[in-house]
Amino acid sequence: MAGESTSECIFCRIASGELGVEFVAESEHAVAFRDLQPQAPTHVLVVPRRHLSALRDLDPDDAALAGELVLLASEVARREGVLGGYRVLTNDGAEAGQTVFHLHFHVLGGRPLGALLA
Ligand code: 5GP
Ligand code: ZN
């Protein structure tokens, strides 16, 4: 559900600080933390503090938040030292592989990433 922070949502609980997960970076409306099962040496998730289920929940009123998320992703890449090449992606919907239904951007780097599209 858009806009509702729920105690059942793991990323809401992480973003609120409740679980004590360390943030790699943060901004006013977003936080970044390491993926539990990293797919690359750098695998950081950038999430809004507010609950949005996926990219589809962003509306025109969220343009500033969308920009903040993308800027935080690039800040993570800079801090992680992966400016040689990194990838930012989001899975929207189960058919795209989304498993956690709180909007997040993956920031992947630190190894050759290969072709993007299967
Ligand atoms: P998705 O498949 O939805 O695009 O990505 C969800 C990501 O969240 C996966 O890469 C998964 O490893 C990660 N993840 C799932 N649960 C947790 C958690 O409790 N903590 C952290 N840090 N990452 C998680
Ligand atoms: Zn949430």
PDB file of C-alpha atoms and ligand atoms in Angstrom:
ATOM      1  CA  MET A   1       0.000   0.000   0.000  1.00  0.00           C
ATOM      2  CA  ALA A   2       1.251   3.449  -0.826  1.00  0.00           C
ATOM      3  CA  GLY A   3       2.213   5.807   1.918  1.00  0.00           C
ATOM      4  CA  GLU A   4       1.604   3.476   4.827  1.00  0.00           C
ATOM      5  CA  SER A   5       4.456   2.417   7.026  1.00  0.00           C
ATOM      6  CA  THR A   6       3.631  -0.992   8.407  1.00  0.00           C
ATOM      7  CA  SER A   7       5.187  -3.064  11.126  1.00  0.00           C
ATOM      8  CA  GLU A   8       4.987  -6.034   8.754  1.00  0.00           C
ATOM      9  CA  CYS A   9       7.184  -4.359   6.121  1.00  0.00           C
ATOM     10  CA  ILE A  10      10.820  -5.263   6.670  1.00  0.00           C
ATOM     11  CA  PHE A  11      12.143  -2.205   4.812  1.00  0.00           C
ATOM     12  CA  CYS A  12       9.900   0.140   6.836  1.00  0.00           C
ATOM     13  CA  ARG A  13      11.384  -1.404   9.961  1.00  0.00           C
ATOM     14  CA  ILE A  14      14.937  -1.014   8.650  1.00  0.00           C
ATOM     15  CA  ALA A  15      14.350   2.551   7.409  1.00  0.00           C
ATOM     16  CA  SER A  16      12.882   3.664  10.744  1.00  0.00           C
ATOM     17  CA  GLY A  17      16.026   2.480  12.522  1.00  0.00           C
ATOM     18  CA  GLU A  18      14.024  -0.031  14.556  1.00  0.00           C
ATOM     19  CA  LEU A  19      16.236  -2.965  13.579  1.00  0.00           C
ATOM     20  CA  GLY A  20      19.564  -1.191  14.066  1.00  0.00           C
ATOM     21  CA  VAL A  21      20.711  -1.870  10.507  1.00  0.00           C
ATOM     22  CA  GLU A  22      23.664   0.346   9.584  1.00  0.00           C
ATOM     23  CA  PHE A  23      23.036   2.923   6.863  1.00  0.00           C
ATOM     24  CA  VAL A  24      25.669   3.300   4.144  1.00  0.00           C
ATOM     25  CA  ALA A  25      24.210   6.724   3.403  1.00  0.00           C
ATOM     26  CA  GLU A  26      21.013   8.606   4.089  1.00  0.00           C
ATOM     27  CA  SER A  27      19.139  11.718   3.142  1.00  0.00           C
ATOM     28  CA  GLU A  28      16.048  13.453   4.448  1.00  0.00           C
ATOM     29  CA  HIS A  29      13.580  11.051   2.845  1.00  0.00           C
ATOM     30  CA  ALA A  30      15.693   7.998   1.951  1.00  0.00           C
ATOM     31  CA  VAL A  31      18.182   5.545   3.427  1.00  0.00           C
ATOM     32  CA  ALA A  32      20.735   3.138   1.934  1.00  0.00           C
ATOM     33  CA  PHE A  33      21.831  -0.142   3.493  1.00  0.00           C
ATOM     34  CA  ARG A  34      23.571  -3.329   2.388  1.00  0.00           C
ATOM     35  CA  ASP A  35      21.609  -6.177   0.829  1.00  0.00           C
ATOM     36  CA  LEU A  36      21.390  -9.276   3.037  1.00  0.00           C
ATOM     37  CA  GLN A  37      22.362 -11.530   0.116  1.00  0.00           C
ATOM     38  CA  PRO A  38      24.777  -9.438  -1.963  1.00  0.00           C
ATOM     39  CA  GLN A  39      25.007 -10.252  -5.664  1.00  0.00           C
ATOM     40  CA  ALA A  40      28.158  -8.139  -6.093  1.00  0.00           C
ATOM     41  CA  PRO A  41      30.904  -6.705  -3.841  1.00  0.00           C
ATOM     42  CA  THR A  42      28.812  -3.558  -3.626  1.00  0.00           C
ATOM     43  CA  HIS A  43      25.102  -4.338  -3.324  1.00  0.00           C
ATOM     44  CA  VAL A  44      23.262  -1.563  -1.559  1.00  0.00           C
ATOM     45  CA  LEU A  45      19.531  -0.909  -1.423  1.00  0.00           C
ATOM     46  CA  VAL A  46      18.233   2.661  -1.592  1.00  0.00           C
ATOM     47  CA  VAL A  47      14.741   2.990  -0.144  1.00  0.00           C
ATOM     48  CA  PRO A  48      12.360   5.809   0.730  1.00  0.00           C
ATOM     49  CA  ARG A  49      11.696   6.193   4.447  1.00  0.00           C
ATOM     50  CA  ARG A  50       7.991   6.323   3.554  1.00  0.00           C
ATOM     51  CA  HIS A  51       6.310   3.130   2.444  1.00  0.00           C
ATOM     52  CA  LEU A  52       5.672   2.877  -1.295  1.00  0.00           C
ATOM     53  CA  SER A  53       5.164  -0.620  -2.669  1.00  0.00           C
ATOM     54  CA  ALA A  54       7.083  -0.122  -5.926  1.00  0.00           C
ATOM     55  CA  LEU A  55       8.023   2.415  -8.577  1.00  0.00           C
ATOM     56  CA  ARG A  56       4.415   2.411  -9.778  1.00  0.00           C
ATOM     57  CA  ASP A  57       3.371   4.126  -6.532  1.00  0.00           C
ATOM     58  CA  LEU A  58       5.337   7.285  -7.328  1.00  0.00           C
ATOM     59  CA  ASP A  59       3.100  10.024  -8.640  1.00  0.00           C
ATOM     60  CA  PRO A  60       3.909  13.520  -9.922  1.00  0.00           C
ATOM     61  CA  ASP A  61       3.824  14.885  -6.377  1.00  0.00           C
ATOM     62  CA  ASP A  62       6.734  12.559  -5.606  1.00  0.00           C
ATOM     63  CA  ALA A  63       9.078  14.010  -8.230  1.00  0.00           C
ATOM     64  CA  ALA A  64      11.403  15.440  -5.573  1.00  0.00           C
ATOM     65  CA  LEU A  65      11.502  12.090  -3.772  1.00  0.00           C
ATOM     66  CA  ALA A  66      12.272  10.286  -7.037  1.00  0.00           C
ATOM     67  CA  GLY A  67      15.184  12.643  -7.621  1.00  0.00           C
ATOM     68  CA  GLU A  68      16.393  12.219  -4.055  1.00  0.00           C
ATOM     69  CA  LEU A  69      16.438   8.422  -4.442  1.00  0.00           C
ATOM     70  CA  VAL A  70      18.463   8.588  -7.663  1.00  0.00           C
ATOM     71  CA  LEU A  71      20.882  11.114  -6.168  1.00  0.00           C
ATOM     72  CA  LEU A  72      21.368   8.938  -3.099  1.00  0.00           C
ATOM     73  CA  ALA A  73      22.095   5.953  -5.365  1.00  0.00           C
ATOM     74  CA  SER A  74      24.855   7.893  -7.100  1.00  0.00           C
ATOM     75  CA  GLU A  75      26.192   9.074  -3.736  1.00  0.00           C
ATOM     76  CA  VAL A  76      26.379   5.421  -2.631  1.00  0.00           C
ATOM     77  CA  ALA A  77      28.325   4.520  -5.793  1.00  0.00           C
ATOM     78  CA  ARG A  78      30.774   7.364  -5.130  1.00  0.00           C
ATOM     79  CA  ARG A  79      31.274   6.376  -1.501  1.00  0.00           C
ATOM     80  CA  GLU A  80      31.696   2.706  -2.436  1.00  0.00           C
ATOM     81  CA  GLY A  81      34.353   3.579  -5.000  1.00  0.00           C
ATOM     82  CA  VAL A  82      32.618   1.857  -7.902  1.00  0.00           C
ATOM     83  CA  LEU A  83      32.577   4.747 -10.374  1.00  0.00           C
ATOM     84  CA  GLY A  84      34.431   2.521 -12.823  1.00  0.00           C
ATOM     85  CA  GLY A  85      31.004   1.041 -13.487  1.00  0.00           C
ATOM     86  CA  TYR A  86      27.902   0.316 -11.504  1.00  0.00           C
ATOM     87  CA  ARG A  87      24.224  -0.395 -12.084  1.00  0.00           C
ATOM     88  CA  VAL A  88      21.073   1.008 -10.497  1.00  0.00           C
ATOM     89  CA  LEU A  89      17.895  -0.981 -10.975  1.00  0.00           C
ATOM     90  CA  THR A  90      14.486  -1.597  -9.514  1.00  0.00           C
ATOM     91  CA  ASN A  91      12.209  -4.590  -9.914  1.00  0.00           C
ATOM     92  CA  ASP A  92       8.558  -3.536 -10.115  1.00  0.00           C
ATOM     93  CA  GLY A  93       6.184  -6.446  -9.724  1.00  0.00           C
ATOM     94  CA  ALA A  94       6.531 -10.137  -9.025  1.00  0.00           C
ATOM     95  CA  GLU A  95       7.041 -10.962 -12.695  1.00  0.00           C
ATOM     96  CA  ALA A  96      10.116  -8.732 -12.678  1.00  0.00           C
ATOM     97  CA  GLY A  97      11.467 -10.528  -9.623  1.00  0.00           C
ATOM     98  CA  GLN A  98      10.298  -8.133  -6.920  1.00  0.00           C
ATOM     99  CA  THR A  99      10.232  -9.957  -3.597  1.00  0.00           C
ATOM    100  CA  VAL A 100      10.106  -7.084  -1.092  1.00  0.00           C
ATOM    101  CA  PHE A 101       7.163  -4.808  -1.775  1.00  0.00           C
ATOM    102  CA  HIS A 102       8.676  -1.577  -0.491  1.00  0.00           C
ATOM    103  CA  LEU A 103      10.211   0.476  -3.302  1.00  0.00           C
ATOM    104  CA  HIS A 104      13.974   0.017  -3.528  1.00  0.00           C
ATOM    105  CA  PHE A 105      16.767   0.660  -5.985  1.00  0.00           C
ATOM    106  CA  HIS A 106      19.611  -1.838  -6.087  1.00  0.00           C
ATOM    107  CA  VAL A 107      23.084  -0.296  -6.467  1.00  0.00           C
ATOM    108  CA  LEU A 108      25.430  -2.981  -7.806  1.00  0.00           C
ATOM    109  CA  GLY A 109      29.134  -2.697  -8.510  1.00  0.00           C
ATOM    110  CA  GLY A 110      32.615  -3.911  -7.775  1.00  0.00           C
ATOM    111  CA  ARG A 111      32.649  -6.625 -10.432  1.00  0.00           C
ATOM    112  CA  PRO A 112      32.006  -6.805 -14.168  1.00  0.00           C
ATOM    113  CA  LEU A 113      28.223  -6.821 -14.512  1.00  0.00           C
ATOM    114  CA  GLY A 114      27.776  -8.287 -17.983  1.00  0.00           C
ATOM    115  CA  ALA A 115      24.851  -7.818 -20.301  1.00  0.00           C
ATOM    116  CA  LEU A 116      21.810  -6.117 -18.828  1.00  0.00           C
ATOM    117  CA  LEU A 117      19.009  -7.892 -20.675  1.00  0.00           C
ATOM    118  CA  ALA A 118      18.483 -11.622 -20.811  1.00  0.00           C
TER     119      ALA A 118
HETATM  120  P1  5GP B   1      13.816  -7.515  -4.996  1.00  0.00           P
HETATM  121  O1  5GP B   1      13.912  -8.981  -5.363  1.00  0.00           O
HETATM  122  O2  5GP B   1      12.499  -7.205  -4.323  1.00  0.00           O
HETATM  123  O3  5GP B   1      14.144  -6.597  -6.129  1.00  0.00           O
HETATM  124  O4  5GP B   1      14.974  -7.272  -3.946  1.00  0.00           O
HETATM  125  C1  5GP B   1      14.823  -7.532  -2.590  1.00  0.00           C
HETATM  126  C2  5GP B   1      16.211  -7.581  -2.009  1.00  0.00           C
HETATM  127  O5  5GP B   1      16.104  -7.413  -0.615  1.00  0.00           O
HETATM  128  C3  5GP B   1      16.934  -8.907  -2.243  1.00  0.00           C
HETATM  129  O6  5GP B   1      18.162  -8.647  -2.926  1.00  0.00           O
HETATM  130  C4  5GP B   1      17.147  -9.459  -0.842  1.00  0.00           C
HETATM  131  O7  5GP B   1      18.393 -10.104  -0.700  1.00  0.00           O
HETATM  132  C5  5GP B   1      17.039  -8.224   0.022  1.00  0.00           C
HETATM  133  N1  5GP B   1      16.532  -8.441   1.353  1.00  0.00           N
HETATM  134  C6  5GP B   1      15.435  -9.187   1.705  1.00  0.00           C
HETATM  135  N2  5GP B   1      15.233  -9.125   3.023  1.00  0.00           N
HETATM  136  C7  5GP B   1      16.208  -8.336   3.527  1.00  0.00           C
HETATM  137  C8  5GP B   1      16.524  -7.890   4.848  1.00  0.00           C
HETATM  138  O8  5GP B   1      15.864  -8.223   5.830  1.00  0.00           O
HETATM  139  N3  5GP B   1      17.605  -7.077   4.980  1.00  0.00           N
HETATM  140  C9  5GP B   1      18.366  -6.689   3.911  1.00  0.00           C
HETATM  141  N4  5GP B   1      19.391  -5.880   4.159  1.00  0.00           N
HETATM  142  N5  5GP B   1      18.090  -7.076   2.653  1.00  0.00           N
HETATM  143  C10 5GP B   1      17.032  -7.894   2.476  1.00  0.00           C
HETATM  144 ZN    ZN B   2       7.589  -0.453   3.825  1.00  0.00          ZN
END
